[in-house]
Short mmCIF file of C-alpha atoms in Angstrom, two decimals:
data_model
loop_
_atom_site.label_atom_id
_atom_site.label_comp_id
_atom_site.label_asym_id
_atom_site.label_seq_id
_atom_site.Cartn_x
_atom_site.Cartn_y
_atom_site.Cartn_z
CA UNK A 756 -0.27 -0.30 -0.21
CA UNK A 757 2.56 2.01 1.48
CA UNK A 758 4.63 1.51 -2.29
CA UNK A 759 4.28 3.95 -5.23
CA UNK A 760 1.23 5.83 -3.64
CA UNK A 761 1.06 7.45 0.05
CA UNK A 762 -1.68 6.58 2.92
CA UNK A 763 -3.52 9.43 3.02
CA UNK A 764 -1.76 10.07 6.79
CA UNK A 765 1.33 10.59 4.61
CA UNK A 766 0.16 12.79 1.95
CA UNK A 767 -1.73 15.37 4.41
CA UNK A 768 1.32 15.17 7.33
CA UNK A 769 3.43 15.30 4.07
CA UNK A 770 6.42 12.42 4.49
CA UNK A 771 6.96 9.90 2.74
CA UNK A 772 5.12 6.64 3.53
CA UNK A 773 7.26 4.17 4.02
CA UNK A 774 7.22 -0.01 3.34
CA UNK A 775 6.32 -0.46 6.80
CA UNK A 776 3.91 3.14 7.27
CA UNK A 777 1.62 2.31 10.45
CA UNK A 778 -0.87 4.77 9.20
CA UNK A 779 -0.96 2.32 6.29
CA UNK A 780 -2.98 -0.21 6.63
CA UNK A 781 -5.74 1.59 7.82
CA UNK A 782 -5.78 4.92 5.83
CA UNK A 783 -5.45 4.56 2.84
CA UNK A 784 -5.15 7.46 0.28
CA UNK A 785 -8.30 7.40 -1.77
CA UNK A 786 -10.05 8.41 1.53
CA UNK A 787 -8.19 11.60 2.78
CA UNK A 788 -10.67 13.18 4.96
CA UNK A 789 -11.00 9.24 7.23
CA UNK A 790 -7.16 10.36 8.78
CA UNK A 791 -8.23 13.79 8.40
CA UNK A 792 -11.08 14.16 11.15
CA UNK A 793 -8.44 11.62 13.25
CA UNK A 794 -5.78 13.90 13.52
CA UNK A 795 -7.34 17.40 14.27
CA UNK A 796 -9.12 15.30 17.67
CA UNK A 797 -5.97 13.05 18.52
CA UNK A 798 -3.06 13.50 16.82
CA UNK A 799 -0.25 11.85 14.13
CA UNK A 800 1.58 11.62 17.00
CA UNK A 801 -1.28 10.22 19.77
CA UNK A 802 -2.76 7.76 17.52
CA UNK A 803 1.19 6.14 15.84
CA UNK A 804 1.85 5.56 19.42
CA UNK A 805 -1.68 3.92 20.47
CA UNK A 806 -1.20 2.05 17.58
CA UNK A 807 2.24 0.23 18.76
CA UNK A 808 0.73 -0.15 22.13
CA UNK A 809 -1.71 -2.48 19.92
CA UNK A 810 -0.83 -6.52 18.53
CA UNK A 811 -1.59 -5.69 14.84
CA UNK A 812 -4.80 -7.84 14.59
CA UNK A 813 -6.85 -4.89 17.40
CA UNK A 814 -5.44 -2.08 15.81
CA UNK A 815 -8.05 -1.81 12.40
CA UNK A 816 -10.82 -1.79 16.16
CA UNK A 817 -9.35 0.55 17.04
CA UNK A 818 -9.23 2.83 14.54
CA UNK A 819 -12.48 2.23 13.57
CA UNK A 820 -13.03 3.43 16.96
CA UNK A 821 -10.96 6.28 16.83
CA UNK A 822 -12.75 7.36 13.02
CA UNK A 823 -16.21 7.16 15.49
CA UNK A 824 -15.23 8.98 18.22
CA UNK A 825 -13.20 11.32 16.23
CA UNK A 826 -16.62 12.65 14.35
CA UNK A 827 -18.88 12.82 16.61
CA UNK A 828 -16.09 15.45 18.34
CA UNK A 829 -15.72 16.94 15.73
CA UNK A 830 -19.53 17.07 15.13
CA UNK A 831 -19.78 18.45 19.07
CA UNK A 832 -17.12 19.75 20.22
CA UNK A 833 -18.59 19.57 23.38
CA UNK A 834 -19.24 16.11 24.39
CA UNK A 835 -18.40 14.49 21.63
CA UNK A 836 -19.36 10.51 21.76
CA UNK A 837 -21.07 11.09 25.73
CA UNK A 838 -23.64 13.49 23.79
CA UNK A 839 -24.59 10.00 21.86
CA UNK A 840 -24.14 7.69 24.67
CA UNK A 841 -25.86 9.60 28.00
CA UNK A 842 -28.48 9.82 24.47
CA UNK A 843 -28.35 6.25 24.50
CA UNK A 844 -28.64 5.48 28.11
CA UNK A 845 -32.09 7.88 28.94
CA UNK A 846 -33.69 5.54 25.61
CA UNK A 847 -32.37 2.68 27.32
CA UNK A 848 -34.40 4.36 31.24
CA UNK A 849 -37.41 5.44 29.16
CA UNK A 850 -37.30 1.65 26.95
CA UNK A 851 -36.50 -0.04 30.92
CA UNK A 852 -39.32 1.95 32.20
CA UNK A 853 -42.01 1.17 28.99
CA UNK A 854 -41.24 -2.70 29.78
CA UNK A 855 -41.75 -2.07 33.75
CA UNK A 856 -45.60 -1.29 33.29
CA UNK A 857 -46.02 -3.79 30.63
CA UNK A 858 -45.45 -5.98 33.08
CA UNK A 859 -47.33 -4.19 36.16
CA UNK A 860 -49.88 -4.82 33.39
CA UNK A 861 -49.75 -8.41 33.08
CA UNK A 862 -50.01 -8.69 36.52
CA UNK A 863 -52.80 -7.03 37.50
CA UNK A 864 -55.14 -8.96 34.46
CA UNK A 865 -53.91 -11.61 36.76
CA UNK A 866 -54.90 -10.58 39.40
CA UNK A 867 -58.12 -9.67 37.91
CA UNK A 868 -61.38 -11.85 38.78
CA UNK A 869 -61.97 -14.06 35.56
CA UNK A 870 -65.32 -13.09 34.33
CA UNK A 871 -67.84 -13.74 35.48
CA UNK A 872 -68.59 -17.30 35.27
CA UNK A 873 -71.21 -18.92 33.68
CA UNK A 874 -74.00 -21.49 35.47
CA UNK A 875 -73.34 -23.16 32.64
CA UNK A 876 -69.65 -23.78 32.89
CA UNK A 877 -69.91 -24.12 36.34
CA UNK A 878 -72.53 -26.95 36.85
CA UNK A 879 -70.42 -28.13 33.91
CA UNK A 880 -67.07 -28.77 35.84
CA UNK A 881 -69.64 -30.69 39.15
CA UNK A 882 -72.57 -31.97 36.33
CA UNK A 883 -70.72 -35.53 37.06
CA UNK A 884 -70.94 -34.98 40.80
CA UNK A 885 -74.93 -33.39 40.93
CA UNK A 886 -75.73 -36.43 38.43
CA UNK A 887 -74.34 -38.78 40.82
CA UNK A 888 -75.07 -37.74 44.23
CA UNK A 889 -79.31 -36.65 45.85
CA UNK A 890 -81.07 -33.94 43.22
CA UNK A 891 -82.90 -32.39 46.34
CA UNK A 892 -81.08 -29.22 46.98
CA UNK A 893 -81.97 -26.40 48.11
CA UNK A 894 -81.54 -23.56 47.35
CA UNK A 895 -79.65 -22.39 50.66
CA UNK A 896 -77.35 -25.51 49.73
CA UNK A 897 -77.01 -24.28 45.77
CA UNK A 898 -75.92 -21.10 47.11
CA UNK A 899 -73.48 -22.74 48.74
CA UNK A 900 -72.30 -24.63 45.34
CA UNK A 901 -71.85 -21.46 44.08
CA UNK A 902 -70.17 -18.94 46.78
CA UNK A 903 -67.52 -23.00 46.67
CA UNK A 904 -66.95 -22.22 42.99
CA UNK A 905 -66.15 -19.21 43.16
CA UNK A 906 -63.98 -19.31 46.92
CA UNK A 907 -61.16 -22.47 44.37
CA UNK A 908 -60.99 -20.08 41.70
CA UNK A 909 -59.75 -16.81 43.60
CA UNK A 910 -57.51 -19.54 45.39
CA UNK A 911 -56.48 -20.59 41.88
CA UNK A 912 -55.29 -16.45 40.62
CA UNK A 913 -53.47 -16.48 43.31
CA UNK A 914 -52.02 -18.85 43.14
CA UNK A 915 -50.37 -18.51 39.54
CA UNK A 916 -48.97 -15.10 41.16
CA UNK A 917 -47.29 -16.21 44.28
CA UNK A 918 -45.16 -19.39 42.29
CA UNK B 150 -2.75 35.17 43.39
CA UNK B 151 -2.30 31.81 43.50
CA UNK B 152 1.71 30.72 42.84
CA UNK B 153 1.00 27.52 42.56
CA UNK B 154 0.76 26.34 38.77
CA UNK B 155 -1.94 23.83 37.47
CA UNK B 156 -1.65 20.50 37.14
CA UNK B 157 -0.55 20.62 33.22
CA UNK B 158 1.39 23.14 33.30
CA UNK B 159 2.98 21.45 36.26
CA UNK B 160 3.47 18.65 34.01
CA UNK B 161 4.58 20.62 30.75
CA UNK B 162 7.08 21.52 33.09
CA UNK B 163 6.20 25.65 32.03
CA UNK B 164 4.62 28.66 33.67
CA UNK B 165 1.31 28.89 34.59
CA UNK B 166 -0.31 31.82 32.89
CA UNK B 167 -2.96 34.17 34.65
CA UNK B 168 -5.36 33.60 31.52
CA UNK B 169 -3.79 29.28 30.77
CA UNK B 170 -6.46 28.07 28.86
CA UNK B 171 -6.17 24.56 30.54
CA UNK B 172 -5.96 25.60 34.94
CA UNK B 173 -9.63 26.00 35.23
CA UNK B 174 -10.04 22.88 34.47
CA UNK B 175 -7.30 20.45 35.27
CA UNK B 176 -6.20 22.50 38.98
CA UNK B 177 -3.55 21.07 40.61
CA UNK B 178 -5.88 19.59 43.56
CA UNK B 179 -5.64 16.43 40.25
CA UNK B 180 -2.56 15.62 38.50
CA UNK B 181 -4.52 12.60 36.94
CA UNK B 182 -7.35 14.63 35.04
CA UNK B 183 -4.47 16.47 32.83
CA UNK B 184 -2.27 13.20 32.07
CA UNK B 185 -4.81 11.34 31.44
CA UNK B 186 -6.46 13.58 28.58
CA UNK B 187 -2.64 14.62 27.18
CA UNK B 188 -1.60 10.64 26.52
CA UNK B 189 -4.88 10.37 24.70
CA UNK B 190 -5.45 13.71 23.05
CA UNK B 191 -2.56 15.73 23.08
CA UNK B 192 -2.22 18.86 25.62
CA UNK B 193 -1.89 21.34 21.98
CA UNK B 194 -4.62 19.85 20.97
CA UNK B 195 -6.85 20.36 24.57
CA UNK B 196 -6.29 23.77 24.16
CA UNK B 197 -7.35 24.41 20.67
CA UNK B 198 -10.49 22.90 21.15
CA UNK B 199 -10.69 24.26 24.47
CA UNK B 200 -9.84 27.97 22.80
CA UNK B 201 -12.61 27.35 19.52
CA UNK B 202 -15.34 26.61 22.28
CA UNK B 203 -17.38 29.64 24.39
CA UNK B 204 -15.96 29.89 27.84
CA UNK B 205 -19.10 29.04 29.52
CA UNK B 206 -19.33 24.81 28.50
CA UNK B 207 -15.65 24.32 28.04
CA UNK B 208 -15.71 23.14 31.76
CA UNK B 209 -18.01 20.14 30.37
CA UNK B 210 -16.09 19.60 27.41
CA UNK B 211 -13.54 19.62 29.79
CA UNK B 212 -15.11 16.80 31.74
CA UNK B 213 -15.98 15.10 28.56
CA UNK B 214 -12.68 14.93 27.29
CA UNK B 215 -11.40 13.48 30.63
CA UNK B 216 -14.84 10.56 30.25
CA UNK B 217 -13.52 9.75 26.39
CA UNK B 218 -10.02 9.13 28.13
CA UNK B 219 -10.66 7.10 30.43
CA UNK B 220 -12.19 5.05 28.36
CA UNK B 221 -9.49 5.09 26.28
CA UNK B 222 -6.79 4.08 28.45
CA UNK B 223 -9.42 0.95 30.23
CA UNK B 224 -10.09 0.46 26.64
CA UNK B 225 -7.69 0.76 23.89
CA UNK B 226 -9.22 -0.82 21.23
CA UNK B 227 -12.19 0.19 21.50
CA UNK B 228 -12.69 3.34 23.95
CA UNK B 229 -16.57 4.73 24.98
CA UNK B 230 -17.45 3.92 21.50
CA UNK B 231 -17.75 0.19 23.75
CA UNK B 232 -20.10 1.93 26.02
CA UNK B 233 -22.54 2.82 22.98
CA UNK B 234 -22.30 0.18 20.82
CA UNK B 235 -23.58 -2.02 24.77
CA UNK B 236 -26.61 0.53 25.24
CA UNK B 237 -27.02 0.44 21.02
CA UNK B 238 -27.60 -3.80 22.63
CA UNK B 239 -29.33 -3.49 25.24
CA UNK B 240 -31.86 -1.11 22.99
CA UNK B 241 -32.67 -4.13 21.36
CA UNK B 242 -33.22 -6.34 23.75
CA UNK B 243 -35.41 -3.84 25.61
CA UNK B 244 -36.85 -2.96 22.04
CA UNK B 245 -37.96 -7.10 21.39
CA UNK B 246 -38.86 -7.55 25.74
CA UNK B 247 -41.35 -4.82 24.87
CA UNK B 248 -42.84 -6.10 21.52
CA UNK B 249 -43.47 -9.38 22.81
CA UNK B 250 -45.21 -7.86 26.36
CA UNK B 251 -47.27 -6.04 23.99
CA UNK B 252 -48.39 -9.41 22.32
CA UNK B 253 -49.10 -10.87 25.68
CA UNK B 254 -51.31 -8.64 27.36
CA UNK B 255 -53.29 -8.48 23.77
CA UNK B 256 -53.41 -12.04 24.15
CA UNK B 257 -54.73 -12.27 27.04
CA UNK B 258 -56.86 -9.25 27.32
CA UNK B 259 -58.33 -10.85 23.54
CA UNK B 260 -58.85 -14.58 26.40
CA UNK B 261 -60.39 -12.42 29.15
CA UNK B 262 -62.61 -10.85 26.26
CA UNK B 263 -63.73 -14.29 24.32
CA UNK B 264 -63.95 -17.09 26.65
CA UNK B 265 -62.88 -20.78 25.59
CA UNK B 266 -65.41 -22.68 23.28
CA UNK B 267 -64.75 -25.56 25.93
CA UNK B 268 -68.06 -24.32 27.82
CA UNK B 269 -70.44 -23.58 24.44
CA UNK B 270 -69.34 -26.78 24.30
CA UNK B 271 -69.65 -28.26 27.47
CA UNK B 272 -73.74 -26.87 27.44
CA UNK B 273 -74.48 -27.97 24.32
CA UNK B 274 -73.60 -31.69 24.49
CA UNK B 275 -74.73 -32.49 27.98
CA UNK B 276 -78.74 -33.14 27.45
CA UNK B 277 -78.76 -31.14 31.68
CA UNK B 278 -77.47 -27.75 30.26
CA UNK B 279 -79.62 -27.95 27.26
CA UNK B 280 -82.85 -26.67 28.46
CA UNK B 281 -80.88 -23.74 30.19
CA UNK B 282 -81.46 -20.34 29.67
CA UNK B 283 -78.78 -18.05 30.05
CA UNK B 284 -79.69 -16.06 32.85
CA UNK B 285 -77.96 -18.11 35.68
CA UNK B 286 -79.78 -17.46 38.50
CA UNK B 287 -83.12 -18.94 37.66
CA UNK B 288 -81.69 -21.95 35.48
CA UNK B 289 -80.55 -23.74 38.30
CA UNK B 290 -83.38 -22.84 40.31
CA UNK B 291 -85.80 -23.61 37.88
CA UNK B 292 -84.52 -26.87 36.95
CA UNK B 293 -84.91 -27.48 40.84
CA UNK B 294 -88.26 -26.66 40.77
CA UNK B 295 -89.61 -28.63 38.67
CA UNK B 296 -88.34 -31.48 39.45
CA UNK B 297 -86.15 -31.81 36.39
CA UNK B 298 -83.16 -32.84 38.83
#
């Protein structure tokens, strides 16, 4: 890469682009803007030092993040990347709040009493019982049966919540 | 007023003038703050950056530079961009969870409004119940009084 045409950094710095130029693999000559941003914010010598301290396989990622930060700083000279972090943290908080509210709504729905269970269903559940037993119930016995169903159903609902 | 140098000038071993651009933001009692910023950006880049800003926002700018420098020192590959990616992932996960939860709510509400077909089916098939009307109070009593049961 640094053989014939100088890389973007050496072009900007107006120096000879050596074969082992540390910038050449990451700042090709066809994208001068990329290095210009990084140089403006961090300075070429700082970037060179940072890259030299890293293993070769991690340098591409480091350059990407430096370019990202440099662009953020140029767009927002006061907050730079921190502005984006702050914005994203806000979004996370809002979403977590919405999620908590939605989960609370599920609990509320689960706690609501079941829709008025029609006698059909109650009788269906107990029909075999009634069929096999004496049928001469007084109406007071009937209301007792109804109350037992209600409390059983209520217990089931709370059991689900506790579990 | 003070003969003491700011952290920047002390580190750079130079005279700290009255109009030193760095001294309000890099006090001598916190030398590490300047060291971190200097290692990543360099003193002259920081000075240039602060000079370009109005005075009332320079403190915030210095704070954000320090934050980013610290992130970069802790993670030389990703710097604070690692935080950005992590937050973006958290947002995606939270959005996905929120959609699932809202679907669950819609299903539960729908089930609450439209009870299950088992009820209708059983009442249809059960000869016991076929003659009943929907008035729960009436139907069973009627059954008793009419001797059905």
